[in-house]
Short mmCIF file of C-alpha atoms and ligand atoms in Angstrom, two decimals:
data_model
loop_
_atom_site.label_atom_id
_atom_site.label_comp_id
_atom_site.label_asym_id
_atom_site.label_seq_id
_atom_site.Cartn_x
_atom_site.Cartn_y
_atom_site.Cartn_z
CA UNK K 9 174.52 70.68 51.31
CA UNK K 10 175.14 74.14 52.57
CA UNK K 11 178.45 74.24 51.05
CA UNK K 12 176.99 72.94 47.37
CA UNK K 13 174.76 75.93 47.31
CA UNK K 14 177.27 78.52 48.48
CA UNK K 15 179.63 77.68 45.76
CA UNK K 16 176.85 77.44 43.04
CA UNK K 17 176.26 81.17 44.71
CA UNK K 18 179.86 82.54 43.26
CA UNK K 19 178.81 82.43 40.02
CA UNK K 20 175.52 84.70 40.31
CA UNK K 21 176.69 87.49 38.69
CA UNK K 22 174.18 89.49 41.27
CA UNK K 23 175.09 88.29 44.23
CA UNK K 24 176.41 91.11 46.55
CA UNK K 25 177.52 88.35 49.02
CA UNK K 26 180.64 87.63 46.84
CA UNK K 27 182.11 90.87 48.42
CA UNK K 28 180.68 90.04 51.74
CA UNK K 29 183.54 86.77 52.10
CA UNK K 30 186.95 87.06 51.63
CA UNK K 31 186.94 83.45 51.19
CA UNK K 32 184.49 83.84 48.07
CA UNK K 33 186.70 86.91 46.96
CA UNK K 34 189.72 84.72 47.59
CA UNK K 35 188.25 82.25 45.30
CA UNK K 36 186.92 84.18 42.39
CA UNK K 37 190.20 85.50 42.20
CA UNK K 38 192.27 82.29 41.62
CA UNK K 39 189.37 81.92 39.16
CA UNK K 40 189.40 85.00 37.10
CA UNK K 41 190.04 84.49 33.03
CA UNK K 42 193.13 86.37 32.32
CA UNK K 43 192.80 89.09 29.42
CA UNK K 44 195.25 86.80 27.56
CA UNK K 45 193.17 84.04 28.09
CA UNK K 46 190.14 85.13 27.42
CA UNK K 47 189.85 84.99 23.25
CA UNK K 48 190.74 81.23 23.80
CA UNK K 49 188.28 80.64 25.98
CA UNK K 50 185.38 82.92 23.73
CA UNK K 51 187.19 80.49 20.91
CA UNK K 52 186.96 76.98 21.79
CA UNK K 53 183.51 77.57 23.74
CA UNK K 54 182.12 78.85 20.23
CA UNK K 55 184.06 75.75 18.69
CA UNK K 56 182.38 73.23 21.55
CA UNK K 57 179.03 74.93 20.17
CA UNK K 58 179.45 72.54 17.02
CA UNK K 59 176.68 72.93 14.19
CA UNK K 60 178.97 75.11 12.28
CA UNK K 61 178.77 75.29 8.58
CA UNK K 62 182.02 75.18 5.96
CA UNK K 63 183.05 78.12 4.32
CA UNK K 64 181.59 76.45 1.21
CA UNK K 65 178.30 75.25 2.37
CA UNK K 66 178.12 78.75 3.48
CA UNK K 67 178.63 80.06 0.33
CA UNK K 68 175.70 78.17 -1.41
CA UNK K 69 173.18 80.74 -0.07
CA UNK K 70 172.55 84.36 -1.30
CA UNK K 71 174.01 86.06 2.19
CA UNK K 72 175.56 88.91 2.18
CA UNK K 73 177.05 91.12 4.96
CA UNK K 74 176.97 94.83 5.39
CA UNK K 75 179.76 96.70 5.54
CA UNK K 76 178.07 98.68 8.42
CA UNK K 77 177.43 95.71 10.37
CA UNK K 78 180.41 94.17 10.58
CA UNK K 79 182.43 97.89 11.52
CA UNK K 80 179.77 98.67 13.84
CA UNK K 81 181.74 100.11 16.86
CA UNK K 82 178.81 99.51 19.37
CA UNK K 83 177.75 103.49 19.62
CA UNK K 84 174.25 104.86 19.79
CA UNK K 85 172.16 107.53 21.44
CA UNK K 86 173.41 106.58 24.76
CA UNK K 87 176.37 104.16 24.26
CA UNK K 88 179.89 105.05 23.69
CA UNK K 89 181.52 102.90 21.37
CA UNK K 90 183.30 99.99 22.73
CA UNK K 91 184.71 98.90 19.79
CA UNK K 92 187.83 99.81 17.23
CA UNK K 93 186.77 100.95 13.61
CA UNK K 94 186.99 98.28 11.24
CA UNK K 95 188.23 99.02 7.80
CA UNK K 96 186.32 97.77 4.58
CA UNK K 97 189.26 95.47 3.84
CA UNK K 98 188.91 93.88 6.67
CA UNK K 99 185.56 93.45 6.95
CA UNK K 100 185.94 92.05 3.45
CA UNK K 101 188.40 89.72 4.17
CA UNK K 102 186.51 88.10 7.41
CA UNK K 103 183.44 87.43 5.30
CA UNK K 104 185.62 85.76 2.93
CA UNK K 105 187.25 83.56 5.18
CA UNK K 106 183.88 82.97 6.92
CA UNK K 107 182.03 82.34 3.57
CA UNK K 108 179.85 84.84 3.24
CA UNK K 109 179.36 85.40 -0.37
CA UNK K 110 178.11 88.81 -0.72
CA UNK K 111 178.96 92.19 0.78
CA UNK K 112 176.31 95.57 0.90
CA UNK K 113 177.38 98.59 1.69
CA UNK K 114 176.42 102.47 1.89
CA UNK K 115 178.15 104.64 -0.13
CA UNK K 116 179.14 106.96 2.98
CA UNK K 117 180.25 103.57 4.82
CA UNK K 118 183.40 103.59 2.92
CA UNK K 119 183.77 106.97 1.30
CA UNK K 120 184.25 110.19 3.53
CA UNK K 121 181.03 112.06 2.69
CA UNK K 122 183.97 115.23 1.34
CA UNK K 123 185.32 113.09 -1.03
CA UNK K 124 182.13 111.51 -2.99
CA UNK K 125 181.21 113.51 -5.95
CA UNK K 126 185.04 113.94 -6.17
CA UNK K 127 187.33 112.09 -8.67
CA UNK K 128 189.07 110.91 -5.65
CA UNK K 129 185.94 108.46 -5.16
CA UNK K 130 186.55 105.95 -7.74
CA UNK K 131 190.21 105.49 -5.94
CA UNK K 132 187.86 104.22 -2.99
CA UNK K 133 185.71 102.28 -6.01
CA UNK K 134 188.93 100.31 -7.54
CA UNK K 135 190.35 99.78 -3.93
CA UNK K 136 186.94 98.35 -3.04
CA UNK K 137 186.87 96.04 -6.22
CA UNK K 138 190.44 94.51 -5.70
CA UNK K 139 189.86 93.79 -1.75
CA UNK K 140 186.24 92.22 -3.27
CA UNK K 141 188.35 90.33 -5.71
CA UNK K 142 191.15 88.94 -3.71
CA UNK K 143 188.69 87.47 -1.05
CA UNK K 144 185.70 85.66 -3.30
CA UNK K 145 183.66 88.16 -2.43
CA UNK K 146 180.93 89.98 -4.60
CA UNK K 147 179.09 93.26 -3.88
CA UNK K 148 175.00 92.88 -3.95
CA UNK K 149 174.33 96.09 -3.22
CA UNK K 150 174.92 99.11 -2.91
CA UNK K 151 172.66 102.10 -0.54
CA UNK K 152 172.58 105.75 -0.45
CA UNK K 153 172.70 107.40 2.97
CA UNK K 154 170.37 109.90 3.11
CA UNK K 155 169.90 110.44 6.66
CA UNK K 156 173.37 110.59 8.73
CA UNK K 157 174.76 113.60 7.79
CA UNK K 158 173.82 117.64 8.75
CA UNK K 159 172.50 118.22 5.04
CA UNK K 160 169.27 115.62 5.67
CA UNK K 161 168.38 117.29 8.60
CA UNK K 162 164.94 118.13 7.02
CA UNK K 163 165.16 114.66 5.05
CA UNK K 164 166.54 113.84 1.45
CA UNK K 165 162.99 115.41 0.13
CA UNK K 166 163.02 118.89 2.00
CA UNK K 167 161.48 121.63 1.22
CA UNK K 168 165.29 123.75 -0.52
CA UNK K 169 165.81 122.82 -3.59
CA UNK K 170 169.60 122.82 -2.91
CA UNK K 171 169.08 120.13 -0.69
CA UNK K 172 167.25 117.73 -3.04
CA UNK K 173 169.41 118.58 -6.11
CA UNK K 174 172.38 117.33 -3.75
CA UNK K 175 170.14 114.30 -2.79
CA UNK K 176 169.42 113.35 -6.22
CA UNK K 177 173.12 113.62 -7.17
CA UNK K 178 173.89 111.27 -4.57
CA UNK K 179 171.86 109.07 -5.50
CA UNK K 180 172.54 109.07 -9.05
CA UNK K 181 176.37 108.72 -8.04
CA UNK K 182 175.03 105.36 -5.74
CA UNK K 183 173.76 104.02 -8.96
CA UNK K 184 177.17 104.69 -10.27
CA UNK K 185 179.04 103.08 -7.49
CA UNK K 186 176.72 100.11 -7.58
CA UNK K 187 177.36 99.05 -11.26
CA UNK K 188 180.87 99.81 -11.20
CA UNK K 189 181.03 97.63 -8.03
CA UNK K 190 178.78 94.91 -9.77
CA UNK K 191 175.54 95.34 -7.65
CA UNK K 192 171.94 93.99 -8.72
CA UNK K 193 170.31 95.98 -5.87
CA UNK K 194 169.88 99.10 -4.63
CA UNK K 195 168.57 99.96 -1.20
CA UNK K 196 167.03 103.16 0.24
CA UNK K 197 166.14 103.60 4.13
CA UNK K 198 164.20 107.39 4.35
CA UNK K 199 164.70 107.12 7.80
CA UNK K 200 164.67 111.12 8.21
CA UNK K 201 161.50 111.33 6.02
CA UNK K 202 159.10 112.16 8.35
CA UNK K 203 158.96 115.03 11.22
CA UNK K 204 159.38 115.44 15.09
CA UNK K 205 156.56 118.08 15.19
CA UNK K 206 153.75 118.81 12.92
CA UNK K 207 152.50 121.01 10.92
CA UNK K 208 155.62 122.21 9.06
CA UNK K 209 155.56 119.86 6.43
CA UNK K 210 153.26 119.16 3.81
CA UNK K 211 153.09 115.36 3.50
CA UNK K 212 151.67 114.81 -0.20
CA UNK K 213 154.52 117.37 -1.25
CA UNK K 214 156.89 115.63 0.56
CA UNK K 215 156.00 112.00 -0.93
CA UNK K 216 156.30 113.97 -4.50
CA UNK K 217 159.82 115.32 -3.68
CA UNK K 218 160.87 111.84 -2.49
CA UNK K 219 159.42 110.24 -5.48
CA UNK K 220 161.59 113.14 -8.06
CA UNK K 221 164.87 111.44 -6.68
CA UNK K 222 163.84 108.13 -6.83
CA UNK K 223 162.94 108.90 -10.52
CA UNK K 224 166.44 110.21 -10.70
CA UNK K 225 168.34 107.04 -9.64
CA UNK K 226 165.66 104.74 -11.51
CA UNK K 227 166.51 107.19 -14.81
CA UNK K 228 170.22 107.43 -14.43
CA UNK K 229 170.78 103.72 -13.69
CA UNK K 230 169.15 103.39 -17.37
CA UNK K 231 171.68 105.15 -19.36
CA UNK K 232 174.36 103.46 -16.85
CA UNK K 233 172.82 100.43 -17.36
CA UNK K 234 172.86 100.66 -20.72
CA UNK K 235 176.28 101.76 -21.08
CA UNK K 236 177.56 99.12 -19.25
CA UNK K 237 175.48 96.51 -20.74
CA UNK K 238 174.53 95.71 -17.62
CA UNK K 239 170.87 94.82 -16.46
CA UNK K 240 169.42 97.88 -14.43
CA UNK K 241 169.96 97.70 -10.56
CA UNK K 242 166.48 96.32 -8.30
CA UNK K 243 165.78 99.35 -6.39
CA UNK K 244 164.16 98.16 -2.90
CA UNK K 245 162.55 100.67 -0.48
CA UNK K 246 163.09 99.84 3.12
CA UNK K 247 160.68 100.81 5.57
CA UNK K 248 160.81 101.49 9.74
CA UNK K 249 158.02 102.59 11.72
CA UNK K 250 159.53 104.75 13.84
CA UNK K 251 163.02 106.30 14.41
CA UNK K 252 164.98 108.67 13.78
CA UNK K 253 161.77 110.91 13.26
CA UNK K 254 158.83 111.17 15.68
CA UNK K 255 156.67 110.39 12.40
CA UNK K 256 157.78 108.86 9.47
CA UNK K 257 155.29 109.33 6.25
CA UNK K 258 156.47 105.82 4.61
CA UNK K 259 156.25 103.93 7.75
CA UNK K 260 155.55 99.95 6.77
CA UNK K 261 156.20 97.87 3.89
CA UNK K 262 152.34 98.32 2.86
CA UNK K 263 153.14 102.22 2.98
CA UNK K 264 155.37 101.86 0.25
CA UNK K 265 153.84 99.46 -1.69
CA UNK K 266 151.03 102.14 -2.24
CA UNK K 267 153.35 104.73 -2.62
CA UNK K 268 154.69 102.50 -5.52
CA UNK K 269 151.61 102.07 -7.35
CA UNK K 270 151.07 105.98 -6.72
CA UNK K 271 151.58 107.23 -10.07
CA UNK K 272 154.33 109.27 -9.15
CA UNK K 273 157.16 107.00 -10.01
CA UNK K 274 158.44 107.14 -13.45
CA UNK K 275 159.59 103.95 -13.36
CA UNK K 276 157.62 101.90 -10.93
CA UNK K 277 158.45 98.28 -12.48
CA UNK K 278 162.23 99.13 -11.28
CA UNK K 279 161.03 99.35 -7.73
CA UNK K 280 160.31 97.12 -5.31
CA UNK K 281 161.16 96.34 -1.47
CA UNK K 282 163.65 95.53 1.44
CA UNK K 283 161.27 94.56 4.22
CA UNK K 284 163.48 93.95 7.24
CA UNK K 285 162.07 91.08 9.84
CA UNK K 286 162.55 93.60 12.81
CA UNK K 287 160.97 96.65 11.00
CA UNK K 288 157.69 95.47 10.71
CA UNK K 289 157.38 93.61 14.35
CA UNK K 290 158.11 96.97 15.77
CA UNK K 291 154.76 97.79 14.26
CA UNK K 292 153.22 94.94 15.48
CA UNK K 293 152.68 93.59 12.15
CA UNK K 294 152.76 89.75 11.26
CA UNK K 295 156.10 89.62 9.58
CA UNK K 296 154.94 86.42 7.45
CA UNK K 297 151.64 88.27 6.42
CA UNK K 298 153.77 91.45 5.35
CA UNK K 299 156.04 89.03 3.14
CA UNK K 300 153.05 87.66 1.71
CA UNK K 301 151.55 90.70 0.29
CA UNK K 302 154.82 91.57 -1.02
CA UNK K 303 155.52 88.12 -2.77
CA UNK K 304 151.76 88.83 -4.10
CA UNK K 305 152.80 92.54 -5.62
CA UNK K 306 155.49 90.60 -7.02
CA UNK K 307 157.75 92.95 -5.01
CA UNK K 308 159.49 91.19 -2.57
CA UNK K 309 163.02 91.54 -3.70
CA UNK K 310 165.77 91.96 -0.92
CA UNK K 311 165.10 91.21 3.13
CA UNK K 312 167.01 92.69 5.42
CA UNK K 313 166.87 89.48 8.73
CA UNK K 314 167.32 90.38 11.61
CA UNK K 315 165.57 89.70 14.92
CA UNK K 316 164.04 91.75 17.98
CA UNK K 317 160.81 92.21 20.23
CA UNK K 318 157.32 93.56 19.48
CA UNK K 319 156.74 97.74 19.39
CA UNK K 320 160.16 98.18 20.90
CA UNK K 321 163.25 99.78 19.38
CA UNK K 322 165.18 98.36 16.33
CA UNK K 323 167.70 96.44 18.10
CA UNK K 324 168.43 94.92 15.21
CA UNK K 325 169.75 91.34 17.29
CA UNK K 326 170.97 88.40 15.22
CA UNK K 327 168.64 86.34 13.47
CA UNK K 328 166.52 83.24 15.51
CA UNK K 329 168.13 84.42 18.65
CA UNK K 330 164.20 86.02 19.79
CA UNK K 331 161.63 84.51 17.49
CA UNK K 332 163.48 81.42 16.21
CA UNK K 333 159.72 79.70 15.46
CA UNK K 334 158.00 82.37 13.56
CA UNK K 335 161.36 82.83 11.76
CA UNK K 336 161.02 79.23 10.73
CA UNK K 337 157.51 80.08 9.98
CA UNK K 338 158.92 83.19 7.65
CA UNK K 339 161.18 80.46 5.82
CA UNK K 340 158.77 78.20 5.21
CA UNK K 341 156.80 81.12 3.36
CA UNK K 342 159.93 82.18 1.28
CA UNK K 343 160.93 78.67 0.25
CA UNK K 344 157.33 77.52 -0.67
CA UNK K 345 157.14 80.78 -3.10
CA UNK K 346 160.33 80.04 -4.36
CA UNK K 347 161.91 83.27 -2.83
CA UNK K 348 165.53 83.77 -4.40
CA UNK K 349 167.09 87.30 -3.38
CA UNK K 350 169.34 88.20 -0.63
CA UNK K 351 169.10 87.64 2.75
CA UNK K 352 171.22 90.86 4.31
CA UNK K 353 172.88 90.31 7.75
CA UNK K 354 171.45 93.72 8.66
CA UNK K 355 171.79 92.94 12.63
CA UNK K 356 174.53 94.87 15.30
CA UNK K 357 176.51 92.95 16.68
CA UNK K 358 175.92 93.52 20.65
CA UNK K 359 178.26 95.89 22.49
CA UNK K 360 179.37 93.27 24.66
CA UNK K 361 180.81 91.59 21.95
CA UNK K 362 184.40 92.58 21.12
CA UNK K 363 186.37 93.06 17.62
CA UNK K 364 187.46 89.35 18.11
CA UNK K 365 184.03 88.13 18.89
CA UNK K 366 182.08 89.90 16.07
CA UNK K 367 184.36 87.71 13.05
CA UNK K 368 184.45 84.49 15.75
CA UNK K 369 180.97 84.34 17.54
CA UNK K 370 178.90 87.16 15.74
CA UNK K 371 178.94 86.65 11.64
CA UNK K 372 179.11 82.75 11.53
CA UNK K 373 176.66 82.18 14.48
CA UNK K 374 174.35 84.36 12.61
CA UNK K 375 174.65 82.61 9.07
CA UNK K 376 174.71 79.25 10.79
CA UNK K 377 171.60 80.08 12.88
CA UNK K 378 169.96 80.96 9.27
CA UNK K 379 171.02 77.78 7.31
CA UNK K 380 169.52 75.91 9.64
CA UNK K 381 166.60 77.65 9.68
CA UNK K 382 166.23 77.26 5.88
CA UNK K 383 167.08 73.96 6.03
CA UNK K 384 164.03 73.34 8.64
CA UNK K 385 162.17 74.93 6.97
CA UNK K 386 162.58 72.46 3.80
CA UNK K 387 161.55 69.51 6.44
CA UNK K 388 158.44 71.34 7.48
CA UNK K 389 157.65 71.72 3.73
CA UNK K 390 158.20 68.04 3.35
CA UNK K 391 156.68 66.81 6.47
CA UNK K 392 153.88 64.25 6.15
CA UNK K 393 151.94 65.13 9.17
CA UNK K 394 152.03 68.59 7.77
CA UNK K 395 151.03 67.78 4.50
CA UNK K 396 148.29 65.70 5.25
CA UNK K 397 146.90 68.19 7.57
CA UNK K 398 146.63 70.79 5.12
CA UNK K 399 145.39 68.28 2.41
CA UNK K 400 142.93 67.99 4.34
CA UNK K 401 141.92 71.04 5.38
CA UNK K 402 141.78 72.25 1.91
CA UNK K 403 139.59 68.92 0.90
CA UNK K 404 137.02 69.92 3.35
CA UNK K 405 134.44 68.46 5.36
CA UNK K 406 132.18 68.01 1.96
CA UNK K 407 128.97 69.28 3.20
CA UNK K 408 126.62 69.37 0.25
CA UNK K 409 123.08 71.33 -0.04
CA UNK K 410 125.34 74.90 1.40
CA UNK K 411 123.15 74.90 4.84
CA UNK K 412 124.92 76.94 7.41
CA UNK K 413 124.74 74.62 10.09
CA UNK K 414 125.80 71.51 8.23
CA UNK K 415 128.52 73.07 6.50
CA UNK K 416 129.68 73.79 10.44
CA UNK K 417 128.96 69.89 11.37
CA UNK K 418 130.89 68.89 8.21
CA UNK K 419 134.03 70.67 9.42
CA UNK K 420 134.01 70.38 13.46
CA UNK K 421 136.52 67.90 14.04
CA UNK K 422 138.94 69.00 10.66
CA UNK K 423 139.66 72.28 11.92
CA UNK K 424 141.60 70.83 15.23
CA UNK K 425 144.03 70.53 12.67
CA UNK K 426 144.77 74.00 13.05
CA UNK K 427 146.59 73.62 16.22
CA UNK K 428 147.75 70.54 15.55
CA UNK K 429 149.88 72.08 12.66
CA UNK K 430 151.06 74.22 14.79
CA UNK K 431 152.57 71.89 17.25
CA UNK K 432 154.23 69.85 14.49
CA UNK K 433 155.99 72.89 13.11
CA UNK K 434 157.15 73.43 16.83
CA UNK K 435 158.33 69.73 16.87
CA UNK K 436 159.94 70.22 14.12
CA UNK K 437 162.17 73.18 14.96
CA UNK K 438 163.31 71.26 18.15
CA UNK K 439 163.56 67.87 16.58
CA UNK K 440 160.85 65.38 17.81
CA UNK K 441 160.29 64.23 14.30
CA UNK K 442 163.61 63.18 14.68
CA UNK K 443 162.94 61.59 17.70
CA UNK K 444 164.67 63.99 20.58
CA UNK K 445 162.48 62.44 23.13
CA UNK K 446 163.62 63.25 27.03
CA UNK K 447 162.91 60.20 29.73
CA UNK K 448 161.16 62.07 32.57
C1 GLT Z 2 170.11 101.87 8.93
C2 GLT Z 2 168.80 101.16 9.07
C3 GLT Z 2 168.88 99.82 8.42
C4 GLT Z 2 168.98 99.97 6.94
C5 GLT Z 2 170.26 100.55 6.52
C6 GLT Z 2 170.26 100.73 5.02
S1 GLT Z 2 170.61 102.02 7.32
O1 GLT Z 2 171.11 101.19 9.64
O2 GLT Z 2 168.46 101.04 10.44
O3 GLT Z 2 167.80 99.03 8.75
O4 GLT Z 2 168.84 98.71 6.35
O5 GLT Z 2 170.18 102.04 4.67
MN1 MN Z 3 167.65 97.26 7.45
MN1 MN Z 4 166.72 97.56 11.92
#
């Protein structure tokens, strides 16, 4: 027995005893996954993994993946990169062959920020549309980066009117890029609108700077729109409670719902949101009661899924790989309401996955962890239990005469229901209604 748990003791990653034998070492070695090996082995584990979806299943649903996802290079405030730059024909052509129908992008993402503005720009533009052509892929939509680069330092909305003038331009030009590209959407993050200290800025100035470029892409796309005989573009604000900034003055999805029916938008019917999943858990919020308000305001238009923890950082993991029941609980919402706009990858692939790994593990995990999460999410809809339950629920105890205490009596015993509903959905998302029993 001694020997049995030695050996299981090689493969603790931990285990400082490893060095201690040269036996162990002796053995680990004659173990060790060659470099040449080791795609092969990444390969047909992921294949063993089964549940994978065809290209064309895939393609059924309105997924698309972001151009800044997929060339990620695993960098951030303290992480080198660890992988190669990925080109926007590439990351084209993977989605294609993985079946992902739609592709997002910002317009910095694939345009040096020196050459927008510049005739050289549409070169980018008609390079774009053949690599978007020649792999059955369609762009969705199309963002403006307003916070990356030296200029936004004091946000898209500061206080020189240099600096807005070249915001506005930009994001007139977005528009542009969008329709030429074939977009329906158009997304804007104000990540840098906000400050680190206070005092400086004047927040109800700010909002009305923010709102003058808005008004600038919502006006331009009109006459684009127009000239194109196109339908104007959906533009979706996209909140995040904290980062880059200390404070950010749109932080939530309700922020900018009020700041939509603010008055200061010319154009408010034109714009809408781009809740992400993770965004609004790192407030704390209920991510299914933050859809529902939206899908009340009739403004839920784009959703950026993702998952990640509770008031922590936007780690932006894959989606279902943390909360896989509440996301089934978020589904369940969006099919009953008869949701119908994008779902956006908008996740980073981890560091510790490599170039090969992102296109084989990362991307089709990701969409296949979704489909079946929408799919679910149709049983749960279905479900008799379920539906029973909340028929009767909703029918009530029937207490007549409207006394307190036997309107209580009436409904004592219907309200276990409650947790009972939960434990079916749970069921559910494991499979018990399909009988996955365990003998114990
Ligand atoms: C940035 C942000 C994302 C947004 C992108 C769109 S930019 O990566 O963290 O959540 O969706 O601008
Ligand atoms: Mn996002
Ligand atoms: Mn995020």
């Amino acid at each position: 027995m001694a020997g049995v748990s030695q050996a299981s003791a090689f493969f603790l990653p931990s285990g400082r005893r490893l060095d201690e034998s040269p036996a162990q070492t002796v053995y680990l070695k004659a173990m060790s996954i060659p470099r040449e090996q080791q795609q092969g082995l990444v390969g047909r584990l992921t294949d063993l993994c089964g549940g994978a979806y065809t290209p064309q299943q895939r393609r059924k649903y309105f997924i698309s993946g972001p151009q800044w996802a997929g060339a990620y290079e695993g960098h951030a405030l303290f992480h080198a990169p660890t992988r190669e730059p990925v080109s926007f024909e590439e990351v084209i052509r993977h989605l294609g062959e993985i079946g992902i129908p739609y592709w997002t992008t910002h317009d910095s993402d694939v345009i040096a920020t020196d050459v927008l503005l510049t005739d050289r720009q549409w070169e980018v533009v008609g390079a774009i549309s053949r690599a978007l052509e020649q792999n059955g892929v369609k762009c969705s939509m199309v963002t403006c980066e307003t916070f990356h680069h030296p200029v936004f330092a004091g946000s898209a909305a500061a206080e020189a009117p240099e600096v807005r003038e070249y915001a506005a331009k930009r994001l007139r030009n977005t528009v542009e890029i969008g329709h030429e590209l074939g977009a329906q959407f158009a997304v804007y993050w104000p990540g840098t609108l906000g400050y680190m200290v206070q005092g400086a800025i004047e927040e109800t100035q700010t909002l009305r700077w923010f709102a003058d470029g808005l008004n600038a892409a919502c006006e331009r796309d009109i006459e684009v729109a127009q000239q194109k005989g196109r339908p104007t573009l959906k533009h979706c604000l996209e909140a995040k409670p904290f980062e880059p900034q200390a404070q950010i003055i749109l932080p939530t999805s309700d922020a900018m719902m009020a700041f939509i029916g603010s008055g200061l938008l010319t154009h408010p019917e034109m714009v809408g949101l781009n809740p992400e999943y993770l965004h609004e858990l790192m407030w704390g919020g209920a991510v299914r009661a933050v859809l529902a308000r939206a899908l009340l305001a009739g403004k839920l238009w784009h959703f950026d899924i993702n998952d990640g923890y509770p008031l922590k950082h936007d780690v932006d993991l894959g989606v279902g790989l943390v909360n896989p029941l509440d996301w089934l609980n978020v589904l369940v919402l969006l099919r009953t309401h008869g949701y119908e706009g994008p779902f956006n990858l908008d996740y980073k692939p981890p560091r510790t996955t490599s170039n090969y790994g992102v296109w084989k593990v990362s991307f089709p995990t990701a969409v296949d962890r979704f489909i079946t999460l929408w799919e679910i999410a149709g049983e749960v809809a279905e479900d008799s239990v379920l539906n029973e339950a909340t028929a009767a629920l909703k029918a009530g105890g029937g207490a007549t005469g409207g006394d307190l205490q036997s309107i209580v009596e009436a409904n004592k015993e219907l309200l276990s229901l409650h947790e009972l509903i939960s434990h079916r959905i749970f069921q559910i998302l494991i499979g018990q209604h399909k009988g996955r029993t365990f003998s114990v």
